[in-house]
Short mmCIF file of C-alpha atoms and ligand atoms in Angstrom, two decimals:
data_model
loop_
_atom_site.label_atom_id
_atom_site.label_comp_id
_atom_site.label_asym_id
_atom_site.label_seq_id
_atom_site.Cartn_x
_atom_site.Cartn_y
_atom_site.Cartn_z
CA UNK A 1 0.00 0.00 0.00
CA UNK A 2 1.73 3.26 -0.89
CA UNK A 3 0.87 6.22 1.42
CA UNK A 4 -1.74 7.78 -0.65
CA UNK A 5 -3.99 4.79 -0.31
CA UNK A 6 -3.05 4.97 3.34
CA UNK A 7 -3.75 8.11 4.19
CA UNK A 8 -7.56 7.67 1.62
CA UNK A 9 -8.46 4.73 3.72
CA UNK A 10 -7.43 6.40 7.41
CA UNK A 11 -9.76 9.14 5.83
CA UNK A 12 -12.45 6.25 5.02
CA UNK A 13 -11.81 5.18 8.50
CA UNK A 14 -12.52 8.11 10.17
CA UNK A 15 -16.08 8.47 8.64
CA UNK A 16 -17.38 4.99 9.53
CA UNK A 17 -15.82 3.67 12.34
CA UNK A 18 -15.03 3.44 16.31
CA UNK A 19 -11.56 2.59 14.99
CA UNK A 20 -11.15 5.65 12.96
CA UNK A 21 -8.93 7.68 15.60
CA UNK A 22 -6.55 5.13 15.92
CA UNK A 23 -5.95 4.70 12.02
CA UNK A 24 -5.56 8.58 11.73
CA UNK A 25 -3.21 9.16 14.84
CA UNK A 26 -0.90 5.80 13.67
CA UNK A 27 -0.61 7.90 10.44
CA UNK A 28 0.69 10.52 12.07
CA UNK A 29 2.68 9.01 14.67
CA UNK A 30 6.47 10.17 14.41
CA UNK A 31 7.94 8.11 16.54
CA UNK A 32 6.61 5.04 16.64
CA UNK A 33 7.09 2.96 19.91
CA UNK A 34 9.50 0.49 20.51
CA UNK A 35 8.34 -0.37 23.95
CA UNK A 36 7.20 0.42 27.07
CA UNK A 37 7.44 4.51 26.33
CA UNK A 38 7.25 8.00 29.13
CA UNK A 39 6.36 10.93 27.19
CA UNK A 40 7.73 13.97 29.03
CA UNK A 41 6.32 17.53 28.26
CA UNK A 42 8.39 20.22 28.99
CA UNK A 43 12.69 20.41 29.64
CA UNK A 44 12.76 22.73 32.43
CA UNK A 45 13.90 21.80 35.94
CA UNK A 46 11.39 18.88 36.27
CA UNK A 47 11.57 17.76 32.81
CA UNK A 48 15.18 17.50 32.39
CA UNK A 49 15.77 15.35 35.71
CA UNK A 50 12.39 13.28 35.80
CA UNK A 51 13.64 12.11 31.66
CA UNK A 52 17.01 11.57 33.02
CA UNK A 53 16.09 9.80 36.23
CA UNK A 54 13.69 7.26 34.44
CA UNK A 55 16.52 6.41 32.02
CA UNK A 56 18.78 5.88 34.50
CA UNK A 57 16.59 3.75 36.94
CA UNK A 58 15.07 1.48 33.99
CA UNK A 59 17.05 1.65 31.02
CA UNK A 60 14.03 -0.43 29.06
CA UNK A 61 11.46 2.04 29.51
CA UNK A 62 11.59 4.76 26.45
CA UNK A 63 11.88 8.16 27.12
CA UNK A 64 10.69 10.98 24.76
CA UNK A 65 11.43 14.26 25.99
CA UNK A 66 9.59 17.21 23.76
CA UNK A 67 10.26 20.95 24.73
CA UNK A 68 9.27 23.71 22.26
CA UNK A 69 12.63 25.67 22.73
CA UNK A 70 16.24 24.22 22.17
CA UNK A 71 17.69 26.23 24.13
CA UNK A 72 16.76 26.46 28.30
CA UNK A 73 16.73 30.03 29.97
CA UNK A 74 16.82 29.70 33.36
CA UNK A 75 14.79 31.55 35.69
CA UNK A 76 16.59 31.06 39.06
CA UNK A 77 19.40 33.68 38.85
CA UNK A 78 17.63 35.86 35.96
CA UNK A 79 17.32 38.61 39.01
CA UNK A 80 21.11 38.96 38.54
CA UNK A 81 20.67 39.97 35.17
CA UNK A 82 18.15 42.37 35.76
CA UNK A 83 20.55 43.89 38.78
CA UNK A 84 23.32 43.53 36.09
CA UNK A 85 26.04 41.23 38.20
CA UNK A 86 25.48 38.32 35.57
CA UNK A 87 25.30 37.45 32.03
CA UNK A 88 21.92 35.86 30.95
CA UNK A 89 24.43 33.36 28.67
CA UNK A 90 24.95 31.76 31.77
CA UNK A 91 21.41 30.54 32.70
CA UNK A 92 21.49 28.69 29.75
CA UNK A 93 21.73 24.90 29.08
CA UNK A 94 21.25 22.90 25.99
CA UNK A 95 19.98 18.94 26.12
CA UNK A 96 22.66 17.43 23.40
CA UNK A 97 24.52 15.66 26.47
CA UNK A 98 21.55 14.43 28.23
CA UNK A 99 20.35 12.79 24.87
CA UNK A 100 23.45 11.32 23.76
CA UNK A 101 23.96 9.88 27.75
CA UNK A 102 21.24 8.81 28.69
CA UNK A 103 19.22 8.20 24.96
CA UNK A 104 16.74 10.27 26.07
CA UNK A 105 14.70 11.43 22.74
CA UNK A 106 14.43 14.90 22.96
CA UNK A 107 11.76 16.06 20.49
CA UNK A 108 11.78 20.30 19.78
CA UNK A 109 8.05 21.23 19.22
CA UNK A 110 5.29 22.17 20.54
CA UNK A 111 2.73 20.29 22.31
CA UNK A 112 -0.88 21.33 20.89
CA UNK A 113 -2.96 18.49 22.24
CA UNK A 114 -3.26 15.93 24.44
CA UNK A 115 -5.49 12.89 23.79
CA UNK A 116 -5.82 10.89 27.06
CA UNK A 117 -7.84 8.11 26.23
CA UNK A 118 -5.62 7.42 23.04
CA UNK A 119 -2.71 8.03 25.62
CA UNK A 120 -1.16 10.66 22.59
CA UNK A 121 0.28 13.71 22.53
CA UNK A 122 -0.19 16.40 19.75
CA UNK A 123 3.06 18.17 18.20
CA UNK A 124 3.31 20.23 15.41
CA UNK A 125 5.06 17.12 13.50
CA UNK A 126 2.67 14.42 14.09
CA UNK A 127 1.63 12.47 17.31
CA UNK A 128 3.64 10.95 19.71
CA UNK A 129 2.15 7.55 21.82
CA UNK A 130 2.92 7.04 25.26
CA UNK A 131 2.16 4.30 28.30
CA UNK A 132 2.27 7.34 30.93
CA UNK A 133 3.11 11.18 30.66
CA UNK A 134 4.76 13.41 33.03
CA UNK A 135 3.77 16.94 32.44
CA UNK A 136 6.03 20.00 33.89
CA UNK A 137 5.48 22.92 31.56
CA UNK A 138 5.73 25.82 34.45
CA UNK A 139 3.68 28.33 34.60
CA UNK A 140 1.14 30.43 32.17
CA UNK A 141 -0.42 33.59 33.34
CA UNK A 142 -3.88 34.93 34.34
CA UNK A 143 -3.08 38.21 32.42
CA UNK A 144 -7.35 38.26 32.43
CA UNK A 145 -7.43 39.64 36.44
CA UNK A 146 -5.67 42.47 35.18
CA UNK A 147 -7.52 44.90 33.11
CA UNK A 148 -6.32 46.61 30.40
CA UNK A 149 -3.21 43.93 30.08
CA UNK A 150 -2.77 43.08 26.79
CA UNK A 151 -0.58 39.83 26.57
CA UNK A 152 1.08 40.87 23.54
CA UNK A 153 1.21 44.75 23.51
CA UNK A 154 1.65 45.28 27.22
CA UNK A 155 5.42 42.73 27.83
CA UNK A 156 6.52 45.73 25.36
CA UNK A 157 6.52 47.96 27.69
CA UNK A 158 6.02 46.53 31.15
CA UNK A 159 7.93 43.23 30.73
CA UNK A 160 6.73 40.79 33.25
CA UNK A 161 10.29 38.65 33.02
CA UNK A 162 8.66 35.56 34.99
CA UNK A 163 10.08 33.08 32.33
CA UNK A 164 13.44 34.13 31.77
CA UNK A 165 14.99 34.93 28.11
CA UNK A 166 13.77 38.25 26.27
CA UNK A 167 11.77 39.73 28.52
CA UNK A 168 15.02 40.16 31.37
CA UNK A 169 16.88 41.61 29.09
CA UNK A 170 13.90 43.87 28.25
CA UNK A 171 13.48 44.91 31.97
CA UNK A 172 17.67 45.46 32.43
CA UNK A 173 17.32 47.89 29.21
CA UNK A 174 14.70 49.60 30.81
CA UNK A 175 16.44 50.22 34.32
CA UNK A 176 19.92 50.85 32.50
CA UNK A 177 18.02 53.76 29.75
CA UNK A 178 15.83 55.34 32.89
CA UNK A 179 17.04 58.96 33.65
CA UNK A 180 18.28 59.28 37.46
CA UNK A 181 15.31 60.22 39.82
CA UNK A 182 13.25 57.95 37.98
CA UNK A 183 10.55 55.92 39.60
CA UNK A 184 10.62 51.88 39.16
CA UNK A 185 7.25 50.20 40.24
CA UNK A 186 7.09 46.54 40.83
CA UNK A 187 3.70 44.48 41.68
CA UNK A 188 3.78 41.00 43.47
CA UNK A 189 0.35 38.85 42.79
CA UNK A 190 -1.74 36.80 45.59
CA UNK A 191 0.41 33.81 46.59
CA UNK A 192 0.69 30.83 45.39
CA UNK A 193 3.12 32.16 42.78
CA UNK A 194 6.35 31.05 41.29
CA UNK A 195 8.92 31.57 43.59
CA UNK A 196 7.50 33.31 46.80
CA UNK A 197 11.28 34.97 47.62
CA UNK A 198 11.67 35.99 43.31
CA UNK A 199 9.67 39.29 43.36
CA UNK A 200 11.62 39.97 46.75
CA UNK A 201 14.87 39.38 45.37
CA UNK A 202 14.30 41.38 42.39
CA UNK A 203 13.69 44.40 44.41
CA UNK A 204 16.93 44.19 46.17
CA UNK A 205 18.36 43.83 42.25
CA UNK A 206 17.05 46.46 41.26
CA UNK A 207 17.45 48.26 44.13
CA UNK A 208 21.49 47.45 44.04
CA UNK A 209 21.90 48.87 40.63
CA UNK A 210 19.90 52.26 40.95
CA UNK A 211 22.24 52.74 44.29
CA UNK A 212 25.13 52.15 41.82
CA UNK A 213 23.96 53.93 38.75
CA UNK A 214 20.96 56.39 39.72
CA UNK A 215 20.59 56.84 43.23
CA UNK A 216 18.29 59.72 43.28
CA UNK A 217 15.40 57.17 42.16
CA UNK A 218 12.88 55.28 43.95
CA UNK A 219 10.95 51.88 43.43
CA UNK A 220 7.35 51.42 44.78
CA UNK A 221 6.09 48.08 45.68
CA UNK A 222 2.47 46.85 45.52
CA UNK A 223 1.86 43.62 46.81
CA UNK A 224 -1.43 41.78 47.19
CA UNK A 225 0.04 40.39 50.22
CA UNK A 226 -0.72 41.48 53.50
CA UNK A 227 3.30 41.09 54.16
CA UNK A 228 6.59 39.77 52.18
CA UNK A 229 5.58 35.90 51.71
CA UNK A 230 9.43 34.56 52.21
CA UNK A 231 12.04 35.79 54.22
CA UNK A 232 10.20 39.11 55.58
CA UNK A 233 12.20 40.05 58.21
CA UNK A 234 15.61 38.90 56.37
CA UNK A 235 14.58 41.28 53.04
CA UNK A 236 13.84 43.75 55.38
CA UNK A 237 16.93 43.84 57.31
CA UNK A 238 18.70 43.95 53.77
CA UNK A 239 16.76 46.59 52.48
CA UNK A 240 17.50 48.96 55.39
CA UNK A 241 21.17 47.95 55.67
CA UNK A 242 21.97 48.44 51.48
CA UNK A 243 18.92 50.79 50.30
CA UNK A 244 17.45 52.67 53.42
CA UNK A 245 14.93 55.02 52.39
CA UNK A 246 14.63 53.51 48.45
CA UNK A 247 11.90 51.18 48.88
CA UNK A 248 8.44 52.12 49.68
CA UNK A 249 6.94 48.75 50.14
CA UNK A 250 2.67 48.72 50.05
CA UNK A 251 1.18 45.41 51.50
CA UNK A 252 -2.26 44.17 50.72
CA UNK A 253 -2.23 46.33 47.47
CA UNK A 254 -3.23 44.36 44.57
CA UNK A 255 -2.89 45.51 41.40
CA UNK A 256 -5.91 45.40 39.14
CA UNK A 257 -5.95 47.23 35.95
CA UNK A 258 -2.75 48.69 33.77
CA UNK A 259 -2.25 51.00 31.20
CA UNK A 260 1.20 50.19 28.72
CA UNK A 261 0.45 53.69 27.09
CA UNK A 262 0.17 55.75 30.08
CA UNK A 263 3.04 53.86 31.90
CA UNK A 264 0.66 53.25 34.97
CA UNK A 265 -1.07 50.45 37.27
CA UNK A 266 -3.97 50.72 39.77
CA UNK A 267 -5.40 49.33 42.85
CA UNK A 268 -8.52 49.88 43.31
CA UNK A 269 -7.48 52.91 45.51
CA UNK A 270 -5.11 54.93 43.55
CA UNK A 271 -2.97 54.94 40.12
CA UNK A 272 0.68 54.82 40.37
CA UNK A 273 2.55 55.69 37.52
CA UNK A 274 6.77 54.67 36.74
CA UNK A 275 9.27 55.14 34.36
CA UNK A 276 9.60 51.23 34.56
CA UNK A 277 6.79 49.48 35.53
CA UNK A 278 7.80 45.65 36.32
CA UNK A 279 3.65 43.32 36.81
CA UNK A 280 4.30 40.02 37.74
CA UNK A 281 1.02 38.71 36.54
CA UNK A 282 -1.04 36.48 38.83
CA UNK A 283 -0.38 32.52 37.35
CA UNK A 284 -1.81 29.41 36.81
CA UNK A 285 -0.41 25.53 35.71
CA UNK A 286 1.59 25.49 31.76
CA UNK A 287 -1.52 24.92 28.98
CA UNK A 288 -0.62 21.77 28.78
CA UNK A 289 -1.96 20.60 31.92
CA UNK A 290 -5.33 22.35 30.64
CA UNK A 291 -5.20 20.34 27.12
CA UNK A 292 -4.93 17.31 29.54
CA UNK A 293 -7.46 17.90 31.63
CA UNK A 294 -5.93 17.77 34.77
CA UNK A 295 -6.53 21.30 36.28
CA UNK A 296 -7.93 21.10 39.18
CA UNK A 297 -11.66 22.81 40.65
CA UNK A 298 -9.44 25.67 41.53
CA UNK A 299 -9.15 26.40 37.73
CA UNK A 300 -5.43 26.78 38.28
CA UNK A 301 -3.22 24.17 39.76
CA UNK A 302 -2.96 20.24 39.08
CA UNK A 303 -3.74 18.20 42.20
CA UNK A 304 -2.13 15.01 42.60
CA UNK A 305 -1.05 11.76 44.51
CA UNK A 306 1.68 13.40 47.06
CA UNK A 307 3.41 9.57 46.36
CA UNK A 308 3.57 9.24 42.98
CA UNK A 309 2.87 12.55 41.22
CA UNK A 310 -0.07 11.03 39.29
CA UNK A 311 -2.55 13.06 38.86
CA UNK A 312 -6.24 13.17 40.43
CA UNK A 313 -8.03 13.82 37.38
CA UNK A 314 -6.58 11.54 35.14
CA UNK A 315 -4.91 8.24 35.43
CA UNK A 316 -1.18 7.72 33.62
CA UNK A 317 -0.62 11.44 33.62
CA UNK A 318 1.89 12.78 36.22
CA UNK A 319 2.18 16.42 36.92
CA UNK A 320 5.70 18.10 38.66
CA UNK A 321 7.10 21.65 39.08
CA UNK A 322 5.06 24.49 39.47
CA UNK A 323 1.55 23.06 37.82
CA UNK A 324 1.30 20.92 40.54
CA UNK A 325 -0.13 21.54 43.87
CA UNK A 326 2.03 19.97 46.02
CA UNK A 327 1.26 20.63 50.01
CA UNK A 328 4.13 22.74 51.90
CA UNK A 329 6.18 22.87 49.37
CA UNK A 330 7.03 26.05 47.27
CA UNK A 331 6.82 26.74 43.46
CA UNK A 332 10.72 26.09 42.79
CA UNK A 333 13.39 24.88 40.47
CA UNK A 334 14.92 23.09 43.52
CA UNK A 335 11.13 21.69 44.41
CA UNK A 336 10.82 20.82 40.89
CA UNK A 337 14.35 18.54 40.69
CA UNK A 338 13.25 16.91 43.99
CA UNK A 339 9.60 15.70 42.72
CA UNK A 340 11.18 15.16 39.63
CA UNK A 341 13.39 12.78 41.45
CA UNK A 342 10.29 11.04 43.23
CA UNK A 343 8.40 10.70 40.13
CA UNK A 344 10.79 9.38 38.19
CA UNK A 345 11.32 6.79 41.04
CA UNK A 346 7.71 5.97 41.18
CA UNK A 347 6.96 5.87 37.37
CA UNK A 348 9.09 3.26 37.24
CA UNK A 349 7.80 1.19 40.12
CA UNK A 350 4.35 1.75 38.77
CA UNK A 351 5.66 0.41 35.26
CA UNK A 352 6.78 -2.28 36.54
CA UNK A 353 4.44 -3.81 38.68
CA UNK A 354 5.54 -2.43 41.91
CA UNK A 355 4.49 -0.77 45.23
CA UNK A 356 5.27 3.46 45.19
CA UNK A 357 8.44 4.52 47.53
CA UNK A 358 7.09 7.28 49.86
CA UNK A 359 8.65 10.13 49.27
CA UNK A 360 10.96 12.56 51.09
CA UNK A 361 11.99 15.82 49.51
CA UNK A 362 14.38 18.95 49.92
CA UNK A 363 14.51 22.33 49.09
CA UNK A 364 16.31 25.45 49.37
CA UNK A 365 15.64 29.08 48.05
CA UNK A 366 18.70 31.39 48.18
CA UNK A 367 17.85 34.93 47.32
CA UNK A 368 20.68 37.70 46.72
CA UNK A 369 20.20 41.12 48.37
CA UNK A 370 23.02 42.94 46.61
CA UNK A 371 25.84 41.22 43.91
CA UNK A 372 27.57 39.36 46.18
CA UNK A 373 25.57 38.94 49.96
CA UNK A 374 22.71 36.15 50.36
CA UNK A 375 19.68 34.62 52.23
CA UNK A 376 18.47 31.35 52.14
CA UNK A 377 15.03 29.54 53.27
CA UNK A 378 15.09 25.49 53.28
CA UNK A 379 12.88 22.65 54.72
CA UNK A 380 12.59 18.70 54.03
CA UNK A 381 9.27 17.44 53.29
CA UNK A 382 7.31 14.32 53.30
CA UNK A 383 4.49 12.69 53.15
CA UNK A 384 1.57 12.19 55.89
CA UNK A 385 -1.69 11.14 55.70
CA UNK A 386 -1.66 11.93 51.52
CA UNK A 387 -0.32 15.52 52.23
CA UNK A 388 3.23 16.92 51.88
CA UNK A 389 4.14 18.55 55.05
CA UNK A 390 7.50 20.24 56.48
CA UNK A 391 9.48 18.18 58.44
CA UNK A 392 8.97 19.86 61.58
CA UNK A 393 12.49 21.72 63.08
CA UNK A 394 13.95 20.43 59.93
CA UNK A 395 14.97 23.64 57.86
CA UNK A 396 14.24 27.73 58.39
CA UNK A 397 16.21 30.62 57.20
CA UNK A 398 19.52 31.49 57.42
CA UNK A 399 20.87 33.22 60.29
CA UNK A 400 21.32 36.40 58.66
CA UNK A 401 22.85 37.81 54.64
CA UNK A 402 25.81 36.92 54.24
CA UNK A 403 28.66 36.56 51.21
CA UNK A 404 28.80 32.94 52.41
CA UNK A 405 25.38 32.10 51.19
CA UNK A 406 26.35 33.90 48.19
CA UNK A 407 29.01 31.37 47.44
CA UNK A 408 26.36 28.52 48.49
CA UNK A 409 23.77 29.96 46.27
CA UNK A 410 26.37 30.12 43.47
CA UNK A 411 27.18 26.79 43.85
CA UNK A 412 23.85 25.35 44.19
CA UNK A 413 22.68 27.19 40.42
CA UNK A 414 26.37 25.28 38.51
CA UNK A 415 25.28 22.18 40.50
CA UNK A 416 21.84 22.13 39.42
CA UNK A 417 22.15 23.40 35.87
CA UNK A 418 24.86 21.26 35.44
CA UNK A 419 22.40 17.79 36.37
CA UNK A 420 19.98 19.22 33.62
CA UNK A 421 22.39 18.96 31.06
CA UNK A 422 24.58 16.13 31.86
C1 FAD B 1 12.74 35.55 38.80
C2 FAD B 1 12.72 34.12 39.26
C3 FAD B 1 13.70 33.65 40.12
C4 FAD B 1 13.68 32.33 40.55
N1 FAD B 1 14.66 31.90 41.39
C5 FAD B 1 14.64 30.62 41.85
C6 FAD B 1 15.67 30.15 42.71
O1 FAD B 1 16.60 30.89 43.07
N2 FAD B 1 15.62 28.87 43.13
C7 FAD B 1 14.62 28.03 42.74
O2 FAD B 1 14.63 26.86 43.16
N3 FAD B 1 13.62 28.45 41.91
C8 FAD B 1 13.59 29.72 41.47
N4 FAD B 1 12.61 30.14 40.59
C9 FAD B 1 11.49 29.24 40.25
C10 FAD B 1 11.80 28.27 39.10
O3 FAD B 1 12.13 28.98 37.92
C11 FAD B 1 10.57 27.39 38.80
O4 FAD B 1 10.00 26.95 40.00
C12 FAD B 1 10.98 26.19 37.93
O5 FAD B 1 11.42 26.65 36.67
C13 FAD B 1 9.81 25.21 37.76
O6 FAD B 1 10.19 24.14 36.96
P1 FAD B 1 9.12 23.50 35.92
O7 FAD B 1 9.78 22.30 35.35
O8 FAD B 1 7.81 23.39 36.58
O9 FAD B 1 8.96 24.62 34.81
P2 FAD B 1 10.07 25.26 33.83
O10 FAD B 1 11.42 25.14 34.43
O11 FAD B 1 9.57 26.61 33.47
O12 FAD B 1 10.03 24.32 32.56
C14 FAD B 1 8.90 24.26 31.74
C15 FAD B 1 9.34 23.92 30.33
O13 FAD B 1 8.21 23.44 29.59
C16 FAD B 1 8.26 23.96 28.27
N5 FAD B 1 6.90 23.95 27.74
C17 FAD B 1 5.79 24.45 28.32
N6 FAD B 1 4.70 24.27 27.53
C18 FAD B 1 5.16 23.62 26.43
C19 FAD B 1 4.51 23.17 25.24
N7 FAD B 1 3.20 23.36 25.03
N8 FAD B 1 5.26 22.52 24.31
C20 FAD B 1 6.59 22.34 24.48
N9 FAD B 1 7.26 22.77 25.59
C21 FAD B 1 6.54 23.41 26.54
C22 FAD B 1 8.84 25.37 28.45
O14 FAD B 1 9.42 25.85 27.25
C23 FAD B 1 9.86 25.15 29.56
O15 FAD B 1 11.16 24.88 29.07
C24 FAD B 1 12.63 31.46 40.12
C25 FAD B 1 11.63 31.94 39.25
C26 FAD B 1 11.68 33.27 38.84
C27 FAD B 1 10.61 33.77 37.90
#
């Protein structure tokens, strides 16, 4: 048969019979399976490490990795970009080693659908098959809670920078073009977020280079929190040590409406307007978990099985990183390696007949204050009764900024990076 006639009786197929799906997706399958196959959306900090991790546990279970970018940007450590101590070149990591190691098959596309009871996903190319799919695609935004945001118009000018790459460098223009005097306005959304020290961090950033470069100006914070949400009384010991008087911080001021042309944002109870204006929109789980179906009643996050990452929703479909809701534990790239790490684990016990490991986890969150001095916030987690909890007395903050923790920190983001691509 050559393909014509293939592709007339698929199409003959699809008109008449129960069958007809199947005919049409295994004519557009690109990679047809060999095996027993994980298809894993997204290579960010869960994607790279749950691939790698399922390779290296069960070297007979197929791994197909797709990610729509070939190159990774990452997040963690964009803020020193934006406070100009660090070149964005070196957030970035490319998967060539962690294909050729580990024969991982890293597909670059992206996903457009997700058919769960054919157990396929949708790329660009074709269709790719799986046994069970890990989803960790970040973070999306709810740019609809703020009126007047335009998703593609308003970045232009008020660059959000939550997913690293353009948009930093956008944002570092910005503060490097503004005339001294200048006011910089940054808003933090309701919590859960990405990264509860990030927006935090990035003040201090910004704050260090307009002491530097322009220290006439000001920044104005407006947080929909009714305090900091990570390392309060740290940030604010570093804030009056390096930028006393800089910083007017607003709590419980949520930003509701923005204008790109006017250069402003409002609450509710008055406008505010900047030279650079830095949203962080309010967010919600990566579109794929929505194509999937596994969003949870909240409309936003993926709830799953604390043990095994599965989801809720759907059975066969795991859900990591920041999409997930996972109990006490924060929206991080270290968070993200560690339930990569568990899911990977548990995948492959599931796959293989066997009982789930329970799970205990790690993370840490360094945030830099100026170029060089650091904080830190960490806590192990496990699982009781079906929810992740903090080990109780096992973590807290660090006992004050220090350079030390900047050399930690430093170390922690070539460690990490470094088991992404490797
Ligand atoms: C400013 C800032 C600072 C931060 N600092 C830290 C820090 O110091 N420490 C820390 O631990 N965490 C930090 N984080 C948080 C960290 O970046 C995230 O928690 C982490 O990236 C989550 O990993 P993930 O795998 O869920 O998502 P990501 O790492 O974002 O990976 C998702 C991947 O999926 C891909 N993808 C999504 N949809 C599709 C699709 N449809 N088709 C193909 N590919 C797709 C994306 O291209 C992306 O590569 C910071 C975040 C920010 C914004």
């Amino acid at each position: 048969m050559n393909r014509r006639n293939f592709i007339q009786m698929a199409g003959i197929a699809a008109g008449f019979s129960a069958t007809s799906f199947s005919v049409l997706a295994r004519a557009g399958e690109i990679l047809p399976k060999k095996g027993r196959r994980v298809v894993v959306v997204g290579g960010g900090y869960g994607g790279t490490i749950v691939s790698k991790y399922i390779r290296m546990s069960d070297p007979s279970i197929e791994v197909v990795m797709i990610e729509r970018n070939k190159t990774f940007v990452s997040c963690p450590f964009s803020n020193l970009v934006i406070g100009g101590s660090r070149d964005l070149k070196d957030n970035m990591i490319t998967y060539d080693k962690l294909a050729e190691k580990h024969g991982i098959q890293v597909v670059y596309d992206e996903v457009t659908g997700i058919d769960v009871a054919a157990k396929q996903v949708k790329v660009g190319a074709g269709t790719i098959s799986y046994d069970r799919l890990v989803l960790s695609p970040g973070i999306d935004f709810r740019f609809d809670e703020l009126e007047g945001y335009d998703p593609v118009e308003t970045p232009k000018y008020m660059p959000h920078a939550w997913k690293a790459g353009e948009q930093t460098l956008r944002l570092r223009k910005q503060l490097v073009d503004m005339a001294d005097g200048g006011t910089v306005v940054l808003s933090v959304p309701v919590t859960p977020f990405r990264c509860p020290p990030g927006p935090y961090e990035r003040i201090s950033q910004i704050a260090w280079h307009l002491k530097n470069h322009k220290p006439k100006s000001k920044i104005i914070v407006l947080d929909a929190n009714p305090d900091i949400v990570s390392k309060g009384p740290l940030f604010k010991k570093a804030w009056e040590k390096h930028y006393k008087g800089m910083i007017e911080f607003h709590a419980s001021n949520k930003v509701t409406k923005v204008d790109h042309k006017a250069m402003s944002v409002d609450t509710g109870v008055e406008e505010v307007k900047g030279a650079v204006i830095n949203v962080v929109p309010p967010q919600k789980a990566g579109a794929v978990a929505y194509m999937a179906g596994v969003v949870g009643e909240d409309k936003k996050w993926c709830p799953v099985n604390q043990t095994t990452f599965e989801s809720s929703i759907v059975p066969n479909v795991h859900v990591i990183g920041d999409a997930c809701s996972a109990g006490a534990m924060p929206k991080s790239g270290y968070s993200a390696n560690s339930q990569a790490k568990v899911c990977a684990l548990n995948v492959v016990q599931l796959m293989n007949g066997k009982d789930p490991i329970p799970p205990s986890h790690v993370n840490v969150c360094y945030s830099y204050v100026t170029d060089k001095e650091a904080i830190s916030v960490s806590a192990v987690y496990k699982v009781a009764e079906g929810k992740t909890i903090a080990v109780p007395n096992s973590g807290g903050v660090s006992p004050d900024l220090s350079e030390l923790e900047g050399v930690y920190a430093h170390s922690w983001i070539k460690n990490i990076l470094h088991e992404m691509s490797s």
